Amino acid sequence: MFILTTISDLVQIKPEDFRKKSLESIEDNLNAKYSNKVDLTVQNTKVLISHLRGAKVIQKVGLGICFYDLLKASEGQIGHNNTGTINVNVHFRLLVFRPFRSEIVCGKISSATEHGMKIRLDFFDDIHVPASKLFPGSSFSVKDQCWIWSDEGQDFYFDKAEWVRVRIESEHWHDTAPVEPAKRDETATSERRSPYSITASMSESGLGCVSWW
């Protein structure tokens, strides 16, 4: 689910950050650019995530989680823009979220329509389970606004906020170019695609609501 990727970039350290140690300034800059983390702690191989807002999607790489370690950094060079910034070329590793195909992921149901369900994690909410990838015998209840799986005369409800296990089927990337401020109102919300989304399934034994198994 989480992988390490190596990235090279230019970090610009502002004068107000000179009071910090070099590594701290570099780490803060990279986290602000790639992960915008709020509260994240890495302990050995266990990742504890409290909140993550606005994390950056790196095309064909994954969702940035946090700076992992610094591999190499150049000597700082004073910038030519008269702002007093120091430019540092860095080579570092970033922890990213990118589950592999067929991986089992646990999340919560955030919404449901006749087209399927949307599943969210603590830091990612673009996992979609289409109606075609649910258990045979599943149907959408307009009254309850949820999906129901009928099996051997018994009904099992996919209630909102229920913990479920899903199988990753495919991933989708969209290069979302910035929209001009004057045209933002003209672009329907439904037309704004997420830069990274995942299609998953719940159609096999062990998948679906955790409480069932």
Tab-separated table of C-alpha atoms in Angstrom:
chain	number	residue	atom	x	y	z
A	1	MET	CA	0.000	0.000	0.000
A	2	PHE	CA	2.880	2.366	0.843
A	3	ILE	CA	6.037	2.571	-1.224
A	4	LEU	CA	9.211	4.649	-1.234
A	5	THR	CA	10.080	6.649	-4.321
A	6	THR	CA	13.256	8.640	-5.028
A	7	ILE	CA	12.888	12.255	-6.180
A	8	SER	CA	15.291	15.053	-7.112
A	9	ASP	CA	14.209	18.638	-6.577
A	10	LEU	CA	15.334	22.176	-5.796
A	11	VAL	CA	14.581	23.440	-2.296
A	12	GLN	CA	14.491	27.175	-1.634
A	13	ILE	CA	15.149	28.073	1.994
A	14	LYS	CA	13.797	31.473	2.996
A	15	PRO	CA	15.666	33.801	5.410
A	16	GLU	CA	13.073	33.249	8.148
A	17	ASP	CA	14.046	29.544	8.142
A	18	PHE	CA	17.775	30.180	8.657
A	19	ARG	CA	17.311	29.725	12.413
A	20	LYS	CA	16.464	26.070	11.803
A	21	LYS	CA	18.966	23.312	11.219
A	22	SER	CA	19.572	22.645	7.513
A	23	LEU	CA	17.951	19.196	7.534
A	24	GLU	CA	14.900	20.539	9.380
A	25	SER	CA	14.461	23.361	6.853
A	26	ILE	CA	14.773	20.948	3.931
A	27	GLU	CA	12.324	18.475	5.485
A	28	ASP	CA	9.750	21.200	6.230
A	29	ASN	CA	9.982	22.524	2.675
A	30	LEU	CA	9.576	19.100	1.103
A	31	ASN	CA	6.650	18.148	3.339
A	32	ALA	CA	4.927	21.442	2.535
A	33	LYS	CA	5.377	20.824	-1.190
A	34	TYR	CA	4.640	17.115	-1.465
A	35	SER	CA	2.480	16.105	1.471
A	36	ASN	CA	1.099	19.146	3.340
A	37	LYS	CA	1.033	16.918	6.392
A	38	VAL	CA	-0.854	17.917	9.515
A	39	ASP	CA	0.077	15.167	11.932
A	40	LEU	CA	1.917	12.072	10.815
A	41	THR	CA	4.339	9.859	12.725
A	42	VAL	CA	6.512	7.123	11.253
A	43	GLN	CA	7.640	4.444	13.668
A	44	ASN	CA	9.776	1.767	12.008
A	45	THR	CA	7.467	0.219	9.384
A	46	LYS	CA	4.227	1.348	11.031
A	47	VAL	CA	2.603	4.489	9.720
A	48	LEU	CA	0.264	6.333	12.059
A	49	ILE	CA	-1.846	8.936	10.271
A	50	SER	CA	-4.035	11.333	12.211
A	51	HIS	CA	-4.933	13.852	9.526
A	52	LEU	CA	-3.643	14.628	6.041
A	53	ARG	CA	-5.065	17.492	4.002
A	54	GLY	CA	-4.252	18.473	0.445
A	55	ALA	CA	-1.645	15.798	-0.116
A	56	LYS	CA	-0.062	16.069	-3.546
A	57	VAL	CA	-0.636	13.464	-6.226
A	58	ILE	CA	2.479	12.764	-8.272
A	59	GLN	CA	1.417	11.472	-11.673
A	60	LYS	CA	2.136	7.763	-12.177
A	61	VAL	CA	3.819	7.628	-8.754
A	62	GLY	CA	1.140	8.002	-6.085
A	63	LEU	CA	-0.225	10.181	-3.305
A	64	GLY	CA	2.507	11.924	-1.319
A	65	ILE	CA	2.420	11.030	2.370
A	66	CYS	CA	5.619	12.401	3.879
A	67	PHE	CA	9.336	12.981	3.503
A	68	TYR	CA	11.189	9.768	4.439
A	69	ASP	CA	14.909	10.534	4.306
A	70	LEU	CA	17.508	12.714	2.603
A	71	LEU	CA	19.963	10.908	0.345
A	72	LYS	CA	22.037	13.833	-0.916
A	73	ALA	CA	22.095	17.630	-0.739
A	74	SER	CA	24.280	20.172	-2.524
A	75	GLU	CA	25.968	23.176	-0.991
A	76	GLY	CA	23.510	26.048	-0.604
A	77	GLN	CA	23.706	28.769	-3.248
A	78	ILE	CA	22.335	32.278	-2.774
A	79	GLY	CA	19.463	32.948	-5.189
A	80	HIS	CA	19.570	35.711	-7.825
A	81	ASN	CA	16.196	37.233	-6.991
A	82	ASN	CA	17.414	39.531	-4.187
A	83	THR	CA	15.167	37.827	-1.623
A	84	GLY	CA	17.980	36.227	0.344
A	85	THR	CA	16.804	32.654	-0.333
A	86	ILE	CA	19.251	29.773	-0.409
A	87	ASN	CA	18.862	27.198	-3.190
A	88	VAL	CA	19.728	23.586	-2.414
A	89	ASN	CA	19.543	20.663	-4.856
A	90	VAL	CA	18.321	17.590	-3.016
A	91	HIS	CA	17.944	13.891	-3.695
A	92	PHE	CA	15.452	12.313	-1.263
A	93	ARG	CA	12.950	9.527	-0.689
A	94	LEU	CA	9.237	10.170	-0.292
A	95	LEU	CA	6.666	7.837	1.240
A	96	VAL	CA	3.686	7.559	-1.118
A	97	PHE	CA	0.357	5.765	-1.118
A	98	ARG	CA	-0.160	3.502	-4.143
A	99	PRO	CA	-1.812	0.127	-3.506
A	100	PHE	CA	-1.021	-2.614	-5.984
A	101	ARG	CA	-3.597	-4.475	-8.057
A	102	SER	CA	-5.426	-7.246	-6.124
A	103	GLU	CA	-4.302	-5.822	-2.763
A	104	ILE	CA	-6.956	-5.938	-0.033
A	105	VAL	CA	-7.617	-2.552	1.560
A	106	CYS	CA	-9.844	-1.721	4.520
A	107	GLY	CA	-11.862	1.510	4.524
A	108	LYS	CA	-15.241	3.036	5.334
A	109	ILE	CA	-18.271	3.526	3.081
A	110	SER	CA	-18.633	7.273	2.568
A	111	SER	CA	-21.548	7.349	0.113
A	112	ALA	CA	-23.692	5.161	-2.142
A	113	THR	CA	-25.769	5.633	-5.285
A	114	GLU	CA	-27.372	3.289	-7.802
A	115	HIS	CA	-24.028	3.354	-9.632
A	116	GLY	CA	-22.007	1.955	-6.729
A	117	MET	CA	-20.198	3.006	-3.565
A	118	LYS	CA	-17.403	5.342	-2.582
A	119	ILE	CA	-14.884	4.185	0.014
A	120	ARG	CA	-12.621	6.441	2.042
A	121	LEU	CA	-9.462	6.004	4.052
A	122	ASP	CA	-8.235	8.458	6.670
A	123	PHE	CA	-6.195	10.259	4.022
A	124	PHE	CA	-7.758	9.283	0.683
A	125	ASP	CA	-11.379	9.228	-0.487
A	126	ASP	CA	-11.305	8.369	-4.184
A	127	ILE	CA	-11.866	4.604	-4.076
A	128	HIS	CA	-14.929	3.616	-6.111
A	129	VAL	CA	-16.735	0.266	-6.149
A	130	PRO	CA	-19.053	0.180	-9.200
A	131	ALA	CA	-22.318	-1.757	-9.084
A	132	SER	CA	-20.899	-4.320	-11.521
A	133	LYS	CA	-18.172	-5.268	-9.012
A	134	LEU	CA	-20.460	-6.058	-6.064
A	135	PHE	CA	-21.659	-9.495	-4.935
A	136	PRO	CA	-24.182	-11.140	-7.298
A	137	GLY	CA	-27.625	-10.501	-5.835
A	138	SER	CA	-26.776	-6.974	-4.685
A	139	SER	CA	-29.297	-4.178	-5.224
A	140	PHE	CA	-29.588	-0.509	-4.331
A	141	SER	CA	-32.294	0.546	-1.888
A	142	VAL	CA	-33.586	4.022	-2.719
A	143	LYS	CA	-35.426	4.124	0.603
A	144	ASP	CA	-32.357	3.303	2.728
A	145	GLN	CA	-29.853	4.884	0.309
A	146	CYS	CA	-27.565	1.914	0.601
A	147	TRP	CA	-26.705	-1.327	-1.157
A	148	ILE	CA	-28.102	-4.647	0.061
A	149	TRP	CA	-26.657	-8.071	-0.691
A	150	SER	CA	-29.275	-10.823	-0.637
A	151	ASP	CA	-27.844	-14.285	-0.120
A	152	GLU	CA	-29.725	-17.484	0.767
A	153	GLY	CA	-32.786	-15.571	1.900
A	154	GLN	CA	-30.842	-13.189	4.153
A	155	ASP	CA	-30.159	-9.485	3.554
A	156	PHE	CA	-26.786	-7.896	4.328
A	157	TYR	CA	-26.663	-4.109	4.394
A	158	PHE	CA	-23.765	-1.946	3.220
A	159	ASP	CA	-24.481	0.864	5.694
A	160	LYS	CA	-22.764	4.235	5.492
A	161	ALA	CA	-19.591	4.485	7.648
A	162	GLU	CA	-19.405	0.671	7.836
A	163	TRP	CA	-15.888	-0.788	7.675
A	164	VAL	CA	-15.390	-2.833	4.510
A	165	ARG	CA	-12.659	-4.792	2.778
A	166	VAL	CA	-12.189	-4.146	-0.929
A	167	ARG	CA	-9.914	-5.575	-3.589
A	168	ILE	CA	-7.992	-3.086	-5.719
A	169	GLU	CA	-8.809	-3.616	-9.404
A	170	SER	CA	-7.356	-0.640	-11.280
A	171	GLU	CA	-6.036	2.884	-10.893
A	172	HIS	CA	-6.800	5.985	-12.937
A	173	TRP	CA	-4.641	9.049	-13.520
A	174	HIS	CA	-5.831	12.436	-14.762
A	175	ASP	CA	-3.473	15.306	-15.466
A	176	THR	CA	-5.600	18.087	-14.005
A	177	ALA	CA	-4.334	21.393	-15.361
A	178	PRO	CA	-5.147	24.502	-13.295
A	179	VAL	CA	-8.390	26.259	-14.265
A	180	GLU	CA	-8.383	30.014	-14.782
A	181	PRO	CA	-10.238	31.833	-11.961
A	182	ALA	CA	-12.680	33.348	-14.471
A	183	LYS	CA	-13.630	29.880	-15.753
A	184	ARG	CA	-13.921	28.020	-12.438
A	185	ASP	CA	-17.614	28.782	-12.062
A	186	GLU	CA	-18.230	27.526	-15.605
A	187	THR	CA	-16.725	24.137	-14.823
A	188	ALA	CA	-19.342	21.864	-13.265
A	189	THR	CA	-18.255	20.107	-10.095
A	190	SER	CA	-19.110	16.737	-11.692
A	191	GLU	CA	-16.650	17.494	-14.504
A	192	ARG	CA	-13.726	18.077	-12.161
A	193	ARG	CA	-11.868	14.823	-12.038
A	194	SER	CA	-9.589	13.677	-9.272
A	195	PRO	CA	-5.935	13.432	-10.345
A	196	TYR	CA	-5.783	9.915	-8.892
A	197	SER	CA	-8.624	7.490	-8.281
A	198	ILE	CA	-8.995	3.757	-7.708
A	199	THR	CA	-11.583	1.205	-8.806
A	200	ALA	CA	-12.146	-1.664	-6.374
A	201	SER	CA	-14.452	-4.666	-5.976
A	202	MET	CA	-16.449	-6.435	-3.273
A	203	SER	CA	-17.607	-9.654	-4.902
A	204	GLU	CA	-15.662	-12.452	-3.234
A	205	SER	CA	-15.728	-14.278	0.086
A	206	GLY	CA	-14.031	-12.225	2.795
A	207	LEU	CA	-14.747	-8.919	1.096
A	208	GLY	CA	-17.520	-6.489	1.974
A	209	CYS	CA	-18.438	-5.481	5.535
A	210	VAL	CA	-15.851	-6.576	8.084
A	211	SER	CA	-18.623	-7.503	10.519
A	212	TRP	CA	-19.925	-10.209	8.164
A	213	TRP	CA	-16.877	-12.454	8.352
